[in-house]
mmCIF file with all atom_site columns, C-alpha atoms in Angstrom:
data_model
loop_
_atom_site.group_PDB
_atom_site.id
_atom_site.type_symbol
_atom_site.label_atom_id
_atom_site.label_alt_id
_atom_site.label_comp_id
_atom_site.label_asym_id
_atom_site.label_entity_id
_atom_site.label_seq_id
_atom_site.pdbx_PDB_ins_code
_atom_site.Cartn_x
_atom_site.Cartn_y
_atom_site.Cartn_z
_atom_site.occupancy
_atom_site.B_iso_or_equiv
_atom_site.pdbx_formal_charge
_atom_site.auth_seq_id
_atom_site.auth_comp_id
_atom_site.auth_asym_id
_atom_site.auth_atom_id
_atom_site.pdbx_PDB_model_num
ATOM 1   C CA . MET A 1 1   ? 108.507 92.048 125.467 1.00 0.00 ? 27  MET A CA 1
ATOM 2   C CA . ASN A 1 2   ? 110.980 93.049 122.737 1.00 0.00 ? 28  ASN A CA 1
ATOM 3   C CA . ASP A 1 3   ? 110.581 92.583 118.987 1.00 0.00 ? 29  ASP A CA 1
ATOM 4   C CA . ALA A 1 4   ? 112.525 89.310 118.938 1.00 0.00 ? 30  ALA A CA 1
ATOM 5   C CA . ARG A 1 5   ? 110.191 87.781 121.533 1.00 0.00 ? 31  ARG A CA 1
ATOM 6   C CA . TYR A 1 6   ? 107.126 88.871 119.582 1.00 0.00 ? 32  TYR A CA 1
ATOM 7   C CA . GLY A 1 7   ? 108.661 87.301 116.503 1.00 0.00 ? 33  GLY A CA 1
ATOM 8   C CA . LEU A 1 8   ? 109.547 84.109 118.365 1.00 0.00 ? 34  LEU A CA 1
ATOM 9   C CA . TRP A 1 9   ? 106.094 83.486 119.756 1.00 0.00 ? 35  TRP A CA 1
ATOM 10  C CA . THR A 1 10  ? 104.409 84.492 116.503 1.00 0.00 ? 36  THR A CA 1
ATOM 11  C CA . ALA A 1 11  ? 106.592 82.028 114.580 1.00 0.00 ? 37  ALA A CA 1
ATOM 12  C CA . VAL A 1 12  ? 105.842 79.272 117.106 1.00 0.00 ? 38  VAL A CA 1
ATOM 13  C CA . ALA A 1 13  ? 102.109 79.975 116.910 1.00 0.00 ? 39  ALA A CA 1
ATOM 14  C CA . THR A 1 14  ? 102.172 80.082 113.106 1.00 0.00 ? 40  THR A CA 1
ATOM 15  C CA . VAL A 1 15  ? 103.989 76.746 112.830 1.00 0.00 ? 41  VAL A CA 1
ATOM 16  C CA . THR A 1 16  ? 101.623 75.160 115.362 1.00 0.00 ? 42  THR A CA 1
ATOM 17  C CA . ALA A 1 17  ? 98.448  76.451 113.702 1.00 0.00 ? 43  ALA A CA 1
ATOM 18  C CA . CYS A 1 18  ? 99.698  75.566 110.222 1.00 0.00 ? 44  CYS A CA 1
ATOM 19  C CA . THR A 1 19  ? 100.634 72.044 111.308 1.00 0.00 ? 45  THR A CA 1
ATOM 20  C CA . ALA A 1 20  ? 97.170  71.586 112.830 1.00 0.00 ? 46  ALA A CA 1
ATOM 21  C CA . THR A 1 21  ? 95.598  72.850 109.603 1.00 0.00 ? 47  THR A CA 1
ATOM 22  C CA . ALA A 1 22  ? 97.599  70.449 107.462 1.00 0.00 ? 48  ALA A CA 1
ATOM 23  C CA . ALA A 1 23  ? 96.939  67.489 109.757 1.00 0.00 ? 49  ALA A CA 1
ATOM 24  C CA . THR A 1 24  ? 93.171  68.004 109.800 1.00 0.00 ? 50  THR A CA 1
ATOM 25  C CA . ALA A 1 25  ? 92.843  68.976 106.135 1.00 0.00 ? 51  ALA A CA 1
ATOM 26  C CA . VAL A 1 26  ? 94.768  66.058 104.630 1.00 0.00 ? 52  VAL A CA 1
ATOM 27  C CA . THR A 1 27  ? 92.622  63.626 106.620 1.00 0.00 ? 53  THR A CA 1
ATOM 28  C CA . THR A 1 28  ? 89.431  65.174 105.236 1.00 0.00 ? 54  THR A CA 1
ATOM 29  C CA . PRO A 1 29  ? 88.545  63.191 102.092 1.00 0.00 ? 55  PRO A CA 1
ATOM 30  C CA . PRO A 1 30  ? 87.322  64.952 98.934  1.00 0.00 ? 56  PRO A CA 1
ATOM 31  C CA . ARG A 1 31  ? 83.567  64.496 98.584  1.00 0.00 ? 57  ARG A CA 1
ATOM 32  C CA . SER A 1 32  ? 83.195  65.882 95.052  1.00 0.00 ? 58  SER A CA 1
ATOM 33  C CA . GLY A 1 33  ? 85.183  67.082 92.073  1.00 0.00 ? 59  GLY A CA 1
ATOM 34  C CA . PRO A 1 34  ? 88.182  65.601 90.240  1.00 0.00 ? 60  PRO A CA 1
ATOM 35  C CA . TYR A 1 35  ? 89.882  64.000 93.258  1.00 0.00 ? 61  TYR A CA 1
ATOM 36  C CA . CYS A 1 36  ? 86.807  62.269 94.694  1.00 0.00 ? 62  CYS A CA 1
ATOM 37  C CA . ARG A 1 37  ? 87.011  58.483 94.257  1.00 0.00 ? 63  ARG A CA 1
ATOM 38  C CA . SER A 1 38  ? 84.042  57.072 96.195  1.00 0.00 ? 64  SER A CA 1
ATOM 39  C CA . GLY A 1 39  ? 80.907  58.209 97.998  1.00 0.00 ? 65  GLY A CA 1
ATOM 40  C CA . CYS A 1 40  ? 80.893  61.430 95.990  1.00 0.00 ? 66  CYS A CA 1
ATOM 41  C CA . ILE A 1 41  ? 78.101  63.970 96.332  1.00 0.00 ? 67  ILE A CA 1
ATOM 42  C CA . GLY A 1 42  ? 76.807  66.034 93.445  1.00 0.00 ? 68  GLY A CA 1
ATOM 43  C CA . TYR A 1 43  ? 74.964  69.255 92.762  1.00 0.00 ? 69  TYR A CA 1
ATOM 44  C CA . PRO A 1 44  ? 73.250  70.867 94.680  1.00 0.00 ? 70  PRO A CA 1
ATOM 45  C CA . TYR A 1 45  ? 75.442  69.375 97.457  1.00 0.00 ? 71  TYR A CA 1
ATOM 46  C CA . THR A 1 46  ? 72.635  69.267 100.034 1.00 0.00 ? 72  THR A CA 1
ATOM 47  C CA . GLU A 1 47  ? 73.851  65.843 101.214 1.00 0.00 ? 73  GLU A CA 1
ATOM 48  C CA . ALA A 1 48  ? 76.822  67.646 102.764 1.00 0.00 ? 74  ALA A CA 1
ATOM 49  C CA . ALA A 1 49  ? 74.882  68.015 106.020 1.00 0.00 ? 75  ALA A CA 1
ATOM 50  C CA . ALA A 1 50  ? 76.025  64.483 106.857 1.00 0.00 ? 76  ALA A CA 1
ATOM 51  C CA . PHE A 1 51  ? 79.619  65.724 106.997 1.00 0.00 ? 77  PHE A CA 1
ATOM 52  C CA . VAL A 1 52  ? 79.056  68.636 109.393 1.00 0.00 ? 78  VAL A CA 1
ATOM 53  C CA . PRO A 1 53  ? 81.126  69.421 111.437 1.00 0.00 ? 79  PRO A CA 1
ATOM 54  C CA . ARG A 1 54  ? 83.748  66.813 110.394 1.00 0.00 ? 80  ARG A CA 1
ATOM 55  C CA . ASP A 1 55  ? 84.633  68.413 107.059 1.00 0.00 ? 81  ASP A CA 1
ATOM 56  C CA . TYR A 1 56  ? 84.787  71.921 108.516 1.00 0.00 ? 82  TYR A CA 1
ATOM 57  C CA . VAL A 1 57  ? 87.167  71.317 111.421 1.00 0.00 ? 83  VAL A CA 1
ATOM 58  C CA . TRP A 1 58  ? 90.300  72.149 109.406 1.00 0.00 ? 84  TRP A CA 1
ATOM 59  C CA . MET A 1 59  ? 89.011  75.650 108.676 1.00 0.00 ? 85  MET A CA 1
ATOM 60  C CA . TYR A 1 60  ? 89.375  76.776 112.295 1.00 0.00 ? 86  TYR A CA 1
ATOM 61  C CA . PRO A 1 61  ? 93.183  76.417 112.412 1.00 0.00 ? 87  PRO A CA 1
ATOM 62  C CA . ALA A 1 62  ? 93.358  77.586 108.775 1.00 0.00 ? 88  ALA A CA 1
ATOM 63  C CA . LEU A 1 63  ? 91.617  80.828 109.718 1.00 0.00 ? 89  LEU A CA 1
ATOM 64  C CA . LEU A 1 64  ? 93.994  81.294 112.644 1.00 0.00 ? 90  LEU A CA 1
ATOM 65  C CA . THR A 1 65  ? 97.000  80.575 110.410 1.00 0.00 ? 91  THR A CA 1
ATOM 66  C CA . ALA A 1 66  ? 95.927  83.307 107.990 1.00 0.00 ? 92  ALA A CA 1
ATOM 67  C CA . LEU A 1 67  ? 95.733  85.859 110.810 1.00 0.00 ? 93  LEU A CA 1
ATOM 68  C CA . LEU A 1 68  ? 99.057  84.790 112.310 1.00 0.00 ? 94  LEU A CA 1
ATOM 69  C CA . PHE A 1 69  ? 100.738 85.048 108.910 1.00 0.00 ? 95  PHE A CA 1
ATOM 70  C CA . VAL A 1 70  ? 99.933  88.763 108.842 1.00 0.00 ? 96  VAL A CA 1
ATOM 71  C CA . VAL A 1 71  ? 101.496 89.256 112.280 1.00 0.00 ? 97  VAL A CA 1
ATOM 72  C CA . LEU A 1 72  ? 104.541 87.235 111.210 1.00 0.00 ? 98  LEU A CA 1
ATOM 73  C CA . ALA A 1 73  ? 104.901 89.363 108.073 1.00 0.00 ? 99  ALA A CA 1
ATOM 74  C CA . VAL A 1 74  ? 104.859 92.525 110.208 1.00 0.00 ? 100 VAL A CA 1
ATOM 75  C CA . CYS A 1 75  ? 107.525 91.041 112.491 1.00 0.00 ? 101 CYS A CA 1
ATOM 76  C CA . LEU A 1 76  ? 109.717 90.268 109.483 1.00 0.00 ? 102 LEU A CA 1
ATOM 77  C CA . HIS A 1 77  ? 109.195 93.749 108.070 1.00 0.00 ? 103 HIS A CA 1
ATOM 78  C CA . GLY A 1 78  ? 110.539 95.129 111.347 1.00 0.00 ? 104 GLY A CA 1
ATOM 79  C CA . ARG A 1 79  ? 113.642 92.935 111.068 1.00 0.00 ? 105 ARG A CA 1
ATOM 80  C CA . ALA A 1 80  ? 114.435 93.801 107.457 1.00 0.00 ? 106 ALA A CA 1
ATOM 81  C CA . ALA A 1 81  ? 117.333 96.055 106.523 1.00 0.00 ? 107 ALA A CA 1
ATOM 82  C CA . PRO A 1 82  ? 116.258 99.614 105.558 1.00 0.00 ? 108 PRO A CA 1
ATOM 83  C CA . GLY A 1 83  ? 117.093 99.023 101.901 1.00 0.00 ? 109 GLY A CA 1
ATOM 84  C CA . ARG A 1 84  ? 114.839 95.971 101.785 1.00 0.00 ? 110 ARG A CA 1
ATOM 85  C CA . ARG A 1 85  ? 111.770 97.363 103.510 1.00 0.00 ? 111 ARG A CA 1
ATOM 86  C CA . VAL A 1 86  ? 110.026 98.274 100.285 1.00 0.00 ? 112 VAL A CA 1
ATOM 87  C CA . LEU A 1 87  ? 109.951 94.558 99.483  1.00 0.00 ? 113 LEU A CA 1
ATOM 88  C CA . THR A 1 88  ? 108.841 93.437 102.937 1.00 0.00 ? 114 THR A CA 1
ATOM 89  C CA . GLY A 1 89  ? 106.299 96.270 103.033 1.00 0.00 ? 115 GLY A CA 1
ATOM 90  C CA . ALA A 1 90  ? 104.791 94.953 99.809  1.00 0.00 ? 116 ALA A CA 1
ATOM 91  C CA . GLY A 1 91  ? 104.853 91.508 101.392 1.00 0.00 ? 117 GLY A CA 1
ATOM 92  C CA . VAL A 1 92  ? 102.851 92.792 104.354 1.00 0.00 ? 118 VAL A CA 1
ATOM 93  C CA . GLY A 1 93  ? 100.314 94.347 101.981 1.00 0.00 ? 119 GLY A CA 1
ATOM 94  C CA . PHE A 1 94  ? 99.841  91.113 100.053 1.00 0.00 ? 120 PHE A CA 1
ATOM 95  C CA . ALA A 1 95  ? 99.692  89.163 103.328 1.00 0.00 ? 121 ALA A CA 1
ATOM 96  C CA . VAL A 1 96  ? 96.860  91.380 104.586 1.00 0.00 ? 122 VAL A CA 1
ATOM 97  C CA . THR A 1 97  ? 94.965  91.032 101.299 1.00 0.00 ? 123 THR A CA 1
ATOM 98  C CA . GLY A 1 98  ? 95.386  87.267 101.111 1.00 0.00 ? 124 GLY A CA 1
ATOM 99  C CA . ALA A 1 99  ? 94.555  86.715 104.772 1.00 0.00 ? 125 ALA A CA 1
ATOM 100 C CA . ALA A 1 100 ? 91.459  88.924 104.585 1.00 0.00 ? 126 ALA A CA 1
ATOM 101 C CA . THR A 1 101 ? 90.201  86.933 101.599 1.00 0.00 ? 127 THR A CA 1
ATOM 102 C CA . LEU A 1 102 ? 90.764  83.601 103.334 1.00 0.00 ? 128 LEU A CA 1
ATOM 103 C CA . VAL A 1 103 ? 89.293  84.726 106.661 1.00 0.00 ? 129 VAL A CA 1
ATOM 104 C CA . ALA A 1 104 ? 86.132  85.946 104.936 1.00 0.00 ? 130 ALA A CA 1
ATOM 105 C CA . ASP A 1 105 ? 85.933  82.713 102.936 1.00 0.00 ? 131 ASP A CA 1
ATOM 106 C CA . TYR A 1 106 ? 86.292  80.456 105.978 1.00 0.00 ? 132 TYR A CA 1
ATOM 107 C CA . ALA A 1 107 ? 83.983  82.624 108.084 1.00 0.00 ? 133 ALA A CA 1
ATOM 108 C CA . VAL A 1 108 ? 81.175  82.158 105.565 1.00 0.00 ? 134 VAL A CA 1
ATOM 109 C CA . GLN A 1 109 ? 81.635  78.382 105.660 1.00 0.00 ? 135 GLN A CA 1
ATOM 110 C CA . LEU A 1 110 ? 81.758  78.200 109.451 1.00 0.00 ? 136 LEU A CA 1
ATOM 111 C CA . THR A 1 111 ? 79.033  80.698 110.325 1.00 0.00 ? 137 THR A CA 1
ATOM 112 C CA . VAL A 1 112 ? 76.691  80.438 107.325 1.00 0.00 ? 138 VAL A CA 1
ATOM 113 C CA . MET A 1 113 ? 77.082  77.071 105.615 1.00 0.00 ? 139 MET A CA 1
ATOM 114 C CA . GLN A 1 114 ? 77.356  74.835 108.693 1.00 0.00 ? 140 GLN A CA 1
ATOM 115 C CA . PRO A 1 115 ? 74.206  76.064 110.486 1.00 0.00 ? 141 PRO A CA 1
ATOM 116 C CA . SER A 1 116 ? 72.262  76.330 107.228 1.00 0.00 ? 142 SER A CA 1
ATOM 117 C CA . LEU A 1 117 ? 73.029  72.730 106.276 1.00 0.00 ? 143 LEU A CA 1
ATOM 118 C CA . LEU A 1 118 ? 72.140  71.452 109.735 1.00 0.00 ? 144 LEU A CA 1
ATOM 119 C CA . SER A 1 119 ? 68.877  73.424 109.684 1.00 0.00 ? 145 SER A CA 1
ATOM 120 C CA . GLY A 1 120 ? 67.926  72.167 106.239 1.00 0.00 ? 146 GLY A CA 1
ATOM 121 C CA . GLU A 1 121 ? 67.994  75.715 104.841 1.00 0.00 ? 147 GLU A CA 1
ATOM 122 C CA . THR A 1 122 ? 69.760  74.734 101.634 1.00 0.00 ? 148 THR A CA 1
ATOM 123 C CA . ALA A 1 123 ? 68.033  76.859 98.990  1.00 0.00 ? 149 ALA A CA 1
ATOM 124 C CA . GLY A 1 124 ? 70.578  78.883 97.047  1.00 0.00 ? 150 GLY A CA 1
ATOM 125 C CA . LEU A 1 125 ? 73.585  77.540 98.964  1.00 0.00 ? 151 LEU A CA 1
ATOM 126 C CA . SER A 1 126 ? 75.204  75.479 96.210  1.00 0.00 ? 152 SER A CA 1
ATOM 127 C CA . PRO A 1 127 ? 77.364  78.341 94.812  1.00 0.00 ? 153 PRO A CA 1
ATOM 128 C CA . LEU A 1 128 ? 78.802  78.891 98.310  1.00 0.00 ? 154 LEU A CA 1
ATOM 129 C CA . SER A 1 129 ? 79.399  75.240 99.158  1.00 0.00 ? 155 SER A CA 1
ATOM 130 C CA . GLN A 1 130 ? 82.964  74.038 99.671  1.00 0.00 ? 156 GLN A CA 1
ATOM 131 C CA . TYR A 1 131 ? 81.906  70.909 97.770  1.00 0.00 ? 157 TYR A CA 1
ATOM 132 C CA . ASN A 1 132 ? 81.212  72.904 94.609  1.00 0.00 ? 158 ASN A CA 1
ATOM 133 C CA . PRO A 1 133 ? 84.502  72.524 92.668  1.00 0.00 ? 159 PRO A CA 1
ATOM 134 C CA . HIS A 1 134 ? 83.929  75.787 90.794  1.00 0.00 ? 160 HIS A CA 1
ATOM 135 C CA . GLY A 1 135 ? 81.983  77.704 93.430  1.00 0.00 ? 161 GLY A CA 1
ATOM 136 C CA . VAL A 1 136 ? 82.634  80.853 95.425  1.00 0.00 ? 162 VAL A CA 1
ATOM 137 C CA . PHE A 1 137 ? 84.555  79.044 98.174  1.00 0.00 ? 163 PHE A CA 1
ATOM 138 C CA . ILE A 1 138 ? 87.146  77.617 95.787  1.00 0.00 ? 164 ILE A CA 1
ATOM 139 C CA . ALA A 1 139 ? 87.392  80.898 93.866  1.00 0.00 ? 165 ALA A CA 1
ATOM 140 C CA . LEU A 1 140 ? 88.180  82.857 97.027  1.00 0.00 ? 166 LEU A CA 1
ATOM 141 C CA . GLU A 1 141 ? 90.692  80.254 98.175  1.00 0.00 ? 167 GLU A CA 1
ATOM 142 C CA . ASN A 1 142 ? 92.403  80.473 94.797  1.00 0.00 ? 168 ASN A CA 1
ATOM 143 C CA . VAL A 1 143 ? 92.647  84.248 95.113  1.00 0.00 ? 169 VAL A CA 1
ATOM 144 C CA . GLY A 1 144 ? 93.675  84.050 98.765  1.00 0.00 ? 170 GLY A CA 1
ATOM 145 C CA . TYR A 1 145 ? 96.470  81.517 98.354  1.00 0.00 ? 171 TYR A CA 1
ATOM 146 C CA . ALA A 1 146 ? 97.738  83.110 95.136  1.00 0.00 ? 172 ALA A CA 1
ATOM 147 C CA . THR A 1 147 ? 98.017  86.419 97.010  1.00 0.00 ? 173 THR A CA 1
ATOM 148 C CA . VAL A 1 148 ? 99.696  84.743 99.978  1.00 0.00 ? 174 VAL A CA 1
ATOM 149 C CA . GLY A 1 149 ? 102.147 83.287 97.454  1.00 0.00 ? 175 GLY A CA 1
ATOM 150 C CA . LEU A 1 150 ? 102.994 86.799 96.275  1.00 0.00 ? 176 LEU A CA 1
ATOM 151 C CA . ALA A 1 151 ? 103.436 87.856 99.897  1.00 0.00 ? 177 ALA A CA 1
ATOM 152 C CA . LEU A 1 152 ? 105.914 85.027 100.424 1.00 0.00 ? 178 LEU A CA 1
ATOM 153 C CA . VAL A 1 153 ? 107.887 86.067 97.334  1.00 0.00 ? 179 VAL A CA 1
ATOM 154 C CA . PHE A 1 154 ? 108.217 89.678 98.505  1.00 0.00 ? 180 PHE A CA 1
ATOM 155 C CA . LEU A 1 155 ? 108.975 88.747 102.101 1.00 0.00 ? 181 LEU A CA 1
ATOM 156 C CA . GLY A 1 156 ? 111.589 86.281 100.911 1.00 0.00 ? 182 GLY A CA 1
ATOM 157 C CA . GLY A 1 157 ? 113.173 88.893 98.675  1.00 0.00 ? 183 GLY A CA 1
ATOM 158 C CA . GLY A 1 158 ? 113.235 91.369 101.530 1.00 0.00 ? 184 GLY A CA 1
ATOM 159 C CA . LEU A 1 159 ? 115.077 88.920 103.784 1.00 0.00 ? 185 LEU A CA 1
ATOM 160 C CA . ALA A 1 160 ? 117.781 88.106 101.229 1.00 0.00 ? 186 ALA A CA 1
ATOM 161 C CA . GLY A 1 161 ? 121.156 89.297 102.470 1.00 0.00 ? 187 GLY A CA 1
ATOM 162 C CA . HIS A 1 162 ? 120.018 89.491 106.098 1.00 0.00 ? 188 HIS A CA 1
ATOM 163 C CA . GLY A 1 163 ? 122.792 89.116 108.650 1.00 0.00 ? 189 GLY A CA 1
ATOM 164 C CA . SER A 1 164 ? 121.096 86.144 110.312 1.00 0.00 ? 190 SER A CA 1
ATOM 165 C CA . ARG A 1 165 ? 121.632 82.870 108.448 1.00 0.00 ? 191 ARG A CA 1
ATOM 166 C CA . PRO A 1 166 ? 118.354 81.269 109.669 1.00 0.00 ? 192 PRO A CA 1
ATOM 167 C CA . ILE A 1 167 ? 116.422 84.361 108.571 1.00 0.00 ? 193 ILE A CA 1
ATOM 168 C CA . ARG A 1 168 ? 118.082 84.254 105.145 1.00 0.00 ? 194 ARG A CA 1
ATOM 169 C CA . ALA A 1 169 ? 117.210 80.565 104.898 1.00 0.00 ? 195 ALA A CA 1
ATOM 170 C CA . ALA A 1 170 ? 113.602 81.260 105.903 1.00 0.00 ? 196 ALA A CA 1
ATOM 171 C CA . GLY A 1 171 ? 113.451 83.980 103.270 1.00 0.00 ? 197 GLY A CA 1
ATOM 172 C CA . ALA A 1 172 ? 114.708 81.544 100.641 1.00 0.00 ? 198 ALA A CA 1
ATOM 173 C CA . VAL A 1 173 ? 112.054 79.001 101.657 1.00 0.00 ? 199 VAL A CA 1
ATOM 174 C CA . PHE A 1 174 ? 109.321 81.652 101.492 1.00 0.00 ? 200 PHE A CA 1
ATOM 175 C CA . ALA A 1 175 ? 110.482 82.958 98.115  1.00 0.00 ? 201 ALA A CA 1
ATOM 176 C CA . ALA A 1 176 ? 110.689 79.446 96.659  1.00 0.00 ? 202 ALA A CA 1
ATOM 177 C CA . GLY A 1 177 ? 107.246 78.523 97.991  1.00 0.00 ? 203 GLY A CA 1
ATOM 178 C CA . GLY A 1 178 ? 105.656 81.710 96.704  1.00 0.00 ? 204 GLY A CA 1
ATOM 179 C CA . ALA A 1 179 ? 107.300 81.417 93.299  1.00 0.00 ? 205 ALA A CA 1
ATOM 180 C CA . LEU A 1 180 ? 106.218 77.783 93.002  1.00 0.00 ? 206 LEU A CA 1
ATOM 181 C CA . THR A 1 181 ? 102.626 78.705 93.884  1.00 0.00 ? 207 THR A CA 1
ATOM 182 C CA . THR A 1 182 ? 102.599 81.370 91.177  1.00 0.00 ? 208 THR A CA 1
ATOM 183 C CA . ALA A 1 183 ? 104.110 78.968 88.642  1.00 0.00 ? 209 ALA A CA 1
ATOM 184 C CA . VAL A 1 184 ? 101.507 76.307 89.453  1.00 0.00 ? 210 VAL A CA 1
ATOM 185 C CA . LEU A 1 185 ? 98.704  78.848 88.997  1.00 0.00 ? 211 LEU A CA 1
ATOM 186 C CA . VAL A 1 186 ? 99.976  79.796 85.543  1.00 0.00 ? 212 VAL A CA 1
ATOM 187 C CA . LEU A 1 187 ? 100.593 76.167 84.544  1.00 0.00 ? 213 LEU A CA 1
ATOM 188 C CA . TYR A 1 188 ? 97.281  74.805 85.809  1.00 0.00 ? 214 TYR A CA 1
ATOM 189 C CA . GLY A 1 189 ? 95.406  77.768 84.368  1.00 0.00 ? 215 GLY A CA 1
ATOM 190 C CA . ALA A 1 190 ? 96.902  77.062 80.950  1.00 0.00 ? 216 ALA A CA 1
ATOM 191 C CA . ILE A 1 191 ? 96.234  73.320 81.158  1.00 0.00 ? 217 ILE A CA 1
ATOM 192 C CA . TYR A 1 192 ? 92.779  73.167 82.727  1.00 0.00 ? 218 TYR A CA 1
ATOM 193 C CA . ARG A 1 193 ? 91.325  76.601 81.872  1.00 0.00 ? 219 ARG A CA 1
ATOM 194 C CA . ALA A 1 194 ? 87.622  76.577 82.789  1.00 0.00 ? 220 ALA A CA 1
ATOM 195 C CA . ARG A 1 195 ? 88.034  73.088 84.280  1.00 0.00 ? 221 ARG A CA 1
ATOM 196 C CA . LEU A 1 196 ? 90.525  74.226 86.899  1.00 0.00 ? 222 LEU A CA 1
ATOM 197 C CA . ASP A 1 197 ? 88.075  73.310 89.698  1.00 0.00 ? 223 ASP A CA 1
ATOM 198 C CA . TYR A 1 198 ? 89.968  72.934 93.008  1.00 0.00 ? 224 TYR A CA 1
ATOM 199 C CA . ARG A 1 199 ? 93.205  71.579 91.535  1.00 0.00 ? 225 ARG A CA 1
ATOM 200 C CA . PHE A 1 200 ? 95.188  74.776 92.131  1.00 0.00 ? 226 PHE A CA 1
ATOM 201 C CA . GLU A 1 201 ? 93.598  75.250 95.544  1.00 0.00 ? 227 GLU A CA 1
ATOM 202 C CA . VAL A 1 202 ? 94.860  71.874 96.765  1.00 0.00 ? 228 VAL A CA 1
ATOM 203 C CA . VAL A 1 203 ? 98.415  72.311 95.478  1.00 0.00 ? 229 VAL A CA 1
ATOM 204 C CA . SER A 1 204 ? 98.689  75.941 96.608  1.00 0.00 ? 230 SER A CA 1
ATOM 205 C CA . MET A 1 205 ? 97.603  75.032 100.130 1.00 0.00 ? 231 MET A CA 1
ATOM 206 C CA . LEU A 1 206 ? 100.160 72.231 100.351 1.00 0.00 ? 232 LEU A CA 1
ATOM 207 C CA . ILE A 1 207 ? 102.966 74.491 99.115  1.00 0.00 ? 233 ILE A CA 1
ATOM 208 C CA . THR A 1 208 ? 101.955 77.285 101.490 1.00 0.00 ? 234 THR A CA 1
ATOM 209 C CA . TRP A 1 209 ? 101.787 74.957 104.484 1.00 0.00 ? 235 TRP A CA 1
ATOM 210 C CA . ILE A 1 210 ? 105.201 73.479 103.738 1.00 0.00 ? 236 ILE A CA 1
ATOM 211 C CA . ALA A 1 211 ? 106.725 76.937 103.283 1.00 0.00 ? 237 ALA A CA 1
ATOM 212 C CA . LEU A 1 212 ? 105.184 78.321 106.476 1.00 0.00 ? 238 LEU A CA 1
ATOM 213 C CA . ILE A 1 213 ? 106.123 75.309 108.584 1.00 0.00 ? 239 ILE A CA 1
ATOM 214 C CA . ALA A 1 214 ? 109.688 74.996 107.264 1.00 0.00 ? 240 ALA A CA 1
ATOM 215 C CA . GLY A 1 215 ? 110.306 78.736 107.140 1.00 0.00 ? 241 GLY A CA 1
ATOM 216 C CA . GLY A 1 216 ? 108.572 79.230 110.470 1.00 0.00 ? 242 GLY A CA 1
ATOM 217 C CA . LEU A 1 217 ? 110.836 76.707 112.186 1.00 0.00 ? 243 LEU A CA 1
ATOM 218 C CA . LEU A 1 218 ? 113.886 78.546 110.834 1.00 0.00 ? 244 LEU A CA 1
ATOM 219 C CA . LEU A 1 219 ? 112.457 81.798 112.180 1.00 0.00 ? 245 LEU A CA 1
ATOM 220 C CA . VAL A 1 220 ? 111.931 80.202 115.596 1.00 0.00 ? 246 VAL A CA 1
ATOM 221 C CA . VAL A 1 221 ? 115.657 79.452 115.644 1.00 0.00 ? 247 VAL A CA 1
ATOM 222 C CA . ALA A 1 222 ? 116.531 82.951 114.432 1.00 0.00 ? 248 ALA A CA 1
ATOM 223 C CA . PHE A 1 223 ? 114.350 84.788 116.932 1.00 0.00 ? 249 PHE A CA 1
ATOM 224 C CA . ALA A 1 224 ? 115.427 82.513 119.789 1.00 0.00 ? 250 ALA A CA 1
ATOM 225 C CA . ARG A 1 225 ? 119.066 83.408 119.076 1.00 0.00 ? 251 ARG A CA 1
ATOM 226 C CA . ALA A 1 226 ? 118.415 87.127 118.684 1.00 0.00 ? 252 ALA A CA 1
ATOM 227 C CA . PRO A 1 227 ? 119.889 89.438 121.362 1.00 0.00 ? 253 PRO A CA 1
ATOM 228 C CA . ARG A 1 228 ? 117.656 91.446 123.645 1.00 0.00 ? 254 ARG A CA 1
ATOM 229 C CA . SER A 1 229 ? 117.971 94.631 121.586 1.00 0.00 ? 255 SER A CA 1
ATOM 230 C CA . PRO A 1 230 ? 118.725 93.466 118.053 1.00 0.00 ? 256 PRO A CA 1
ATOM 231 C CA . GLU A 1 231 ? 119.837 95.964 115.464 1.00 0.00 ? 257 GLU A CA 1
ATOM 232 C CA . THR A 1 232 ? 117.784 96.045 112.314 1.00 0.00 ? 258 THR A CA 1
ATOM 233 C CA . GLY A 1 233 ? 119.194 93.881 109.587 1.00 0.00 ? 259 GLY A CA 1
ATOM 234 C CA . THR A 1 234 ? 121.622 91.983 111.821 1.00 0.00 ? 260 THR A CA 1
#
């Protein structure tokens, strides 16, 4: 299988996993924090056992999306023109960092929080709970998606001027999504300060999903059109 085929199937898998993440996450209602409107649970969030596994389903495709994003970033680095590989290389580095943060975050929820809640072993779990609007889970998601945003900016910059129009368009989508995520972080941080809670997390996820789905679809087109032995940067 040549590089274009790896890129094609990685883009398809990324779009599919990201779409599944978005579909399951947006149908999971907020149970606490600033966006909760009814049936809210409060500290220490031990009532969350009633929502296992329903509220954790979206994390499975989200974890897969994070891993696939790293592979996609590597594929794009291989397609970048030599003069742009410093940018895409930085993008790969940020992608690895962001994905590692998110994978660790989701793994704790899926393998520690779920069984602990179901077993009634809730002592000391409140800082780790996804329902804690200023807990460890939200903090790691903020770091993870902010870093993924930086990865998108660098990958997008590295794809600017590429010979393939769909790849250039995907790069523009990535750069715009990453820049918007960074801008939202600065804006929300200035407005809400210590009361940021999960506001940035929600917006950053939505922006990232839109960028990965839209940009990923453009990459599917680009890789599907690529010749068997594509020259770098064409």
